[in-house]
Coordinates of C-alpha atoms (C1' of nucleotides) in Angstrom, one line a residue:
Chain A
M1 CA 3.6 -0.7 -3.5
P2 CA 1.0 -3.9 -2.2
E3 CA -2.3 -3.9 -1.1
L4 CA -3.6 -6.8 0.4
P5 CA -3.3 -10.0 -2.3
E6 CA 0.1 -8.8 -2.7
V7 CA 0.7 -8.8 0.8
E8 CA -0.9 -12.3 1.3
T9 CA 1.1 -13.8 -1.5
I10 CA 4.6 -12.6 -0.5
R11 CA 3.4 -14.3 3.1
R12 CA 2.4 -17.8 1.4
G13 CA 5.4 -17.5 -0.6
L14 CA 7.5 -16.9 2.8
A15 CA 5.4 -19.6 5.2
P16 CA 7.1 -22.1 4.1
A17 CA 10.9 -21.3 4.0
L18 CA 10.6 -19.6 7.3
L19 CA 8.1 -21.8 9.2
G20 CA 10.3 -24.2 12.4
R21 CA 13.6 -22.0 10.9
T22 CA 15.5 -19.8 13.6
I23 CA 16.5 -15.8 13.0
T24 CA 20.9 -16.5 14.2
A25 CA 22.0 -12.8 13.1
V26 CA 20.0 -9.7 11.6
V27 CA 21.5 -6.9 9.2
L28 CA 20.2 -3.0 10.2
R29 CA 22.4 -0.9 6.5
H30 CA 19.5 2.0 6.9
A31 CA 19.0 3.5 10.6
R32 CA 15.7 4.7 9.1
L33 CA 12.1 3.8 7.9
R34 CA 8.9 5.6 8.5
L35 CA 9.6 3.9 12.6
P36 CA 13.1 4.5 13.3
L37 CA 15.0 0.7 12.9
S38 CA 15.3 -0.4 16.4
P39 CA 19.6 -1.2 16.6
E40 CA 17.8 -3.4 19.3
L41 CA 16.7 -5.9 16.6
T42 CA 20.2 -7.2 16.1
N43 CA 19.9 -7.9 19.9
I44 CA 16.3 -9.5 20.1
L45 CA 16.3 -11.6 17.2
P46 CA 18.8 -14.1 17.3
G47 CA 17.8 -17.5 18.9
Q48 CA 14.1 -17.3 18.2
R49 CA 12.5 -19.7 16.2
V50 CA 10.0 -18.5 13.2
L51 CA 6.6 -20.0 14.9
A52 CA 4.5 -18.7 12.1
V53 CA 4.1 -15.9 9.5
E54 CA 0.8 -14.3 9.8
R55 CA -1.3 -10.9 7.8
R56 CA -2.8 -8.3 9.3
A57 CA -4.4 -5.4 6.9
K58 CA -1.5 -4.1 4.9
Y59 CA 1.0 -5.7 7.6
L60 CA 3.3 -9.0 7.4
L61 CA 3.4 -11.3 11.2
L62 CA 6.5 -12.6 12.1
R63 CA 5.5 -14.5 14.8
L64 CA 8.4 -15.8 16.9
D65 CA 9.4 -17.6 20.5
R66 CA 8.7 -14.7 21.8
G67 CA 6.7 -12.1 20.5
V68 CA 5.6 -10.5 17.0
L69 CA 8.1 -8.8 13.9
L70 CA 6.0 -6.4 12.0
L71 CA 7.1 -5.5 8.4
H72 CA 4.6 -2.9 6.4
L73 CA 6.2 -2.6 3.0
G74 CA 5.1 1.2 2.7
M75 CA 4.4 2.2 -0.8
S76 CA 8.1 0.4 -2.6
G77 CA 9.3 -1.9 -0.6
Y78 CA 10.0 -5.1 -1.2
L79 CA 10.7 -8.9 0.2
R80 CA 13.2 -11.6 -1.1
L81 CA 14.9 -14.7 0.0
L82 CA 18.8 -15.2 -0.9
P83 CA 21.9 -16.5 0.5
A84 CA 22.3 -14.4 3.7
E85 CA 26.1 -14.0 1.4
Q86 CA 24.9 -12.7 -1.6
V87 CA 26.4 -8.8 -1.7
P88 CA 23.9 -6.0 -1.1
Q89 CA 21.8 -3.8 -3.3
R90 CA 21.2 -0.2 -2.9
H91 CA 18.1 0.8 -0.5
D92 CA 18.6 -2.7 0.8
H93 CA 17.8 -2.1 4.4
V94 CA 17.5 -4.9 6.2
D95 CA 18.7 -8.8 6.8
L96 CA 16.6 -11.6 8.6
V97 CA 19.3 -14.4 8.5
F98 CA 18.6 -18.0 9.6
D99 CA 19.5 -21.1 10.0
D100 CA 19.7 -22.8 6.8
G101 CA 22.4 -19.9 5.2
M102 CA 19.6 -17.7 3.7
A103 CA 18.6 -14.5 4.6
L104 CA 14.8 -12.6 4.7
R105 CA 16.4 -8.9 2.8
F106 CA 14.1 -6.4 2.7
N107 CA 14.7 -3.3 0.2
D108 CA 12.3 -0.8 0.4
A109 CA 14.2 2.5 -1.4
R110 CA 11.6 5.2 -0.5
R111 CA 11.3 3.9 3.3
F112 CA 8.0 4.3 4.3
G113 CA 8.0 0.5 5.9
V114 CA 8.5 -0.4 9.0
C115 CA 10.3 -2.8 10.7
L116 CA 8.9 -2.8 14.6
W117 CA 9.0 -5.6 17.1
L118 CA 6.4 -5.6 18.4
G119 CA 7.1 -8.3 21.7
G120 CA 3.8 -10.5 23.0
E121 CA 1.3 -8.2 22.9
A122 CA 1.3 -7.6 19.2
G123 CA -2.8 -7.1 19.4
E124 CA -2.5 -4.1 21.7
H125 CA 0.0 -2.3 19.2
P126 CA -1.8 1.2 17.9
L127 CA -1.0 -0.3 14.5
L128 CA -2.8 -2.9 14.8
S129 CA -5.4 -2.4 17.4
G130 CA -7.0 0.6 15.1
L131 CA -8.0 -1.7 11.9
G132 CA -11.3 -2.6 10.8
P133 CA -12.8 -5.5 10.0
E134 CA -10.8 -7.9 7.0
P135 CA -12.2 -8.4 3.8
W136 CA -13.7 -11.7 4.4
D137 CA -14.3 -11.3 8.1
E138 CA -18.3 -11.7 8.7
D139 CA -19.3 -9.0 10.1
M140 CA -17.7 -7.2 6.6
T141 CA -20.9 -7.0 4.8
G142 CA -22.9 -4.6 3.0
N143 CA -25.1 -3.7 6.1
Y144 CA -21.2 -2.6 8.6
L145 CA -19.9 -0.4 5.2
S146 CA -23.4 1.8 5.4
A147 CA -23.3 1.8 9.5
F148 CA -19.8 3.4 9.2
A149 CA -20.8 5.6 5.5
A150 CA -24.2 7.2 7.6
G151 CA -23.4 10.8 8.0
R152 CA -19.9 11.1 6.1
K153 CA -19.5 13.7 3.4
S154 CA -16.3 11.9 2.5
A155 CA -15.6 10.5 -1.5
I156 CA -16.6 6.6 -1.6
K157 CA -14.1 5.7 -3.0
N158 CA -12.1 7.6 0.5
L159 CA -14.3 5.7 2.7
I160 CA -12.8 1.8 1.7
M161 CA -9.6 2.9 1.5
D162 CA -10.2 4.3 5.1
Q163 CA -7.5 1.3 6.6
R164 CA -10.0 1.9 9.9
V165 CA -13.1 0.9 7.8
I166 CA -12.5 -1.7 6.2
V167 CA -8.6 -3.1 5.8
G168 CA -5.8 -4.3 2.5
V169 CA -8.0 -2.0 0.4
G170 CA -5.1 0.8 -1.6
N171 CA -6.0 2.4 -4.7
I172 CA -5.9 0.0 -7.1
Y173 CA -8.5 -2.0 -6.1
A174 CA -10.9 0.5 -4.5
S175 CA -11.2 1.6 -8.2
E176 CA -11.6 -2.0 -9.4
A177 CA -14.0 -2.9 -7.0
L178 CA -15.8 0.4 -7.4
Y179 CA -15.9 -0.5 -11.3
R180 CA -17.3 -3.5 -10.4
A181 CA -20.2 -2.4 -8.2
G182 CA -21.2 0.5 -10.2
I183 CA -20.4 3.3 -8.4
A184 CA -18.6 6.8 -9.0
P185 CA -15.5 6.6 -6.7
Q186 CA -16.7 10.7 -6.1
A187 CA -19.8 9.6 -4.5
E188 CA -20.8 11.2 -1.4
A189 CA -20.2 7.3 1.1
G190 CA -24.0 8.6 2.9
R191 CA -26.4 9.4 0.7
V192 CA -25.5 5.7 -1.3
S193 CA -27.8 3.0 -0.8
L194 CA -27.5 0.3 1.2
A195 CA -28.2 -2.2 -2.3
R196 CA -25.2 -1.1 -3.4
Y197 CA -23.1 -1.3 0.0
R198 CA -24.3 -4.7 -0.4
R199 CA -22.7 -5.1 -4.3
L200 CA -19.7 -3.1 -3.0
A201 CA -19.1 -5.8 0.2
E202 CA -18.9 -7.9 -2.9
A203 CA -17.0 -5.9 -5.1
I204 CA -14.3 -5.8 -2.4
R205 CA -14.6 -9.7 -1.5
E206 CA -14.5 -10.7 -6.0
V207 CA -11.6 -8.8 -6.8
L208 CA -9.5 -9.0 -4.0
T209 CA -9.9 -13.0 -4.0
Q210 CA -9.3 -12.7 -8.0
A211 CA -6.0 -10.7 -8.1
L212 CA -4.7 -13.4 -4.9
A213 CA -5.3 -16.2 -7.4
A214 CA -3.0 -14.4 -10.0
G215 CA -0.2 -13.7 -7.7
G216 CA -1.8 -9.7 -7.7
T217 CA -0.8 -6.9 -9.9
T218 CA 2.5 -6.5 -10.7
L219 CA 2.6 -3.0 -12.5
R220 CA 6.0 -1.6 -12.4
D221 CA 7.8 -3.9 -9.4
F222 CA 5.9 -5.7 -7.9
R223 CA 7.6 -9.3 -6.8
D224 CA 6.6 -11.8 -4.5
S225 CA 9.7 -13.7 -2.4
A226 CA 10.5 -15.3 -5.2
G227 CA 10.8 -12.9 -7.4
R228 CA 7.7 -13.6 -9.4
P229 CA 5.5 -11.1 -11.6
G230 CA 1.4 -10.3 -10.3
Y231 CA -1.1 -11.6 -13.2
F232 CA -3.6 -9.3 -12.6
A233 CA -2.6 -6.2 -14.3
Q234 CA -4.1 -7.9 -17.3
L235 CA -7.1 -8.1 -15.6
L236 CA -7.8 -5.0 -14.5
D237 CA -10.9 -2.9 -15.7
V238 CA -9.8 0.7 -15.4
Y239 CA -6.7 1.2 -12.7
G240 CA -3.7 2.9 -15.3
R241 CA -6.7 2.2 -18.0
E242 CA -7.1 6.5 -18.9
G243 CA -8.4 6.9 -22.4
E244 CA -8.5 2.8 -23.5
P245 CA -12.4 1.8 -23.9
C246 CA -14.4 0.6 -20.4
R247 CA -15.1 -3.6 -21.2
G248 CA -19.0 -2.9 -20.3
C249 CA -19.9 0.1 -23.2
G250 CA -16.8 1.1 -25.0
R251 CA -16.5 4.6 -23.2
P252 CA -13.3 5.9 -22.6
I253 CA -12.2 5.4 -19.3
S254 CA -11.9 9.2 -17.2
N255 CA -9.0 9.3 -13.8
Q256 CA -10.0 12.6 -11.1
K257 CA -7.6 13.1 -8.7
I258 CA -9.4 12.4 -5.3
G259 CA -8.2 12.9 -2.0
G260 CA -4.7 13.3 -3.6
R261 CA -5.0 10.3 -5.6
S262 CA -5.7 8.8 -9.0
S263 CA -9.1 6.9 -9.1
F264 CA -10.1 5.0 -12.7
F265 CA -13.7 5.2 -13.5
C266 CA -16.4 5.1 -16.3
R267 CA -18.5 8.4 -16.2
H268 CA -20.7 5.8 -18.2
C269 CA -21.0 2.5 -16.0
Q270 CA -20.8 4.3 -12.3
H271 CA -23.1 6.6 -10.8
Chain B
dA1 C1' -15.9 14.9 15.1
dC2 C1' -15.0 14.7 9.9
dT3 C1' -12.2 16.4 5.9
dG4 C1' -9.0 17.3 2.6
dG5 C1' -4.0 18.4 2.5
dC6 C1' 0.3 18.1 3.9
dT7 C1' 4.3 14.6 4.7
dC8 C1' 7.6 11.2 4.9
dC9 C1' 11.2 9.0 0.3
dT10 C1' 13.6 8.2 -3.6
dG11 C1' 13.4 6.7 -8.5
dA12 C1' 11.5 6.5 -13.5
dG13 C1' 9.2 9.5 -16.7
dG14 C1' 8.3 13.7 -19.8
dG15 C1' 8.8 17.7 -22.0
dC16 C1' 11.4 21.5 -23.0
Chain C
dT1 C1' 22.8 16.3 -21.8
dG2 C1' 20.8 17.9 -18.6
dC3 C1' 16.9 20.6 -15.6
dC4 C1' 12.5 21.1 -14.5
dC5 C1' 8.0 18.7 -13.3
dT6 C1' 4.8 15.4 -11.8
dC7 C1' 3.3 11.0 -10.6
dA8 C1' 3.9 6.3 -7.6
dG9 C1' 0.5 0.2 -5.9
dG10 C1' 0.7 4.0 2.0
dA11 C1' -0.8 6.2 5.9
dG12 C1' 0.1 9.1 10.1
dC13 C1' -0.5 13.6 11.5
dC14 C1' -2.6 18.8 11.7
dA15 C1' -5.9 22.5 11.3
dG16 C1' -9.9 24.4 10.2

DNA sequence: ACTGGCTCCTGAGGGC
DNA sequence: TGCCCTCAGGAGCCAG
């Protein structure tokens, strides 16, 4: 479900509600997400306070007294803050119950998400250690992307969705950023000029910044932690707009599978 | 070393 | 109504 703007929207919503709260109980209702849910969570987490609610890539990181709890929402996951006694629904897999009677409830129909205790050396964990720069990092430049792409034959869209290259860009914003940069998503990564990578680096930052300001993109079911939708969907230029007129030239938007994922673009404005 | 393809899982929607 | 197919915002793994 979520890309960087959606995860960051959730983080911003959760932080004020969770900071300083102490976990009093953990409820596990399904044993297996993308990684198995450890039964030990019910022993490890209670008694620990929330010191910070952070994000790295599309991971949410709850920094607690004795280490970090990592959450990933996969394709279909969402988090809600609700009274702990509220009756759980289908696919409500995990509750973190807090000392104010509220619970952070993790629902994930497809179970591609992750809820994992990383302990005190979170940065060393393989899920985090191989990640590329955040979009707003100083070293995420056109030069950096261009250097990474050198010699690569794969489609540029796949390159920018590779979390080892740059984090946070998923299938929606990859199409959107490439449209803004005027680059065809199927272009061979190693043959795109440095000038165009500079435009692309800017376009990635720009589209993510605007999506974040709009509270993310709600297509089917995205909601922030308070249940509100995001409003970026109405600002999408290409994603989900197959056959509709390009906002630049009026010609119909195309949809083509690249790396197994639908990719939306304008054949006239992107090369 | 890269690359593309497959995989995990459930649910929604379309065609017949 | 029901069945079957395709598709969905992620990302790890594997063979070639």
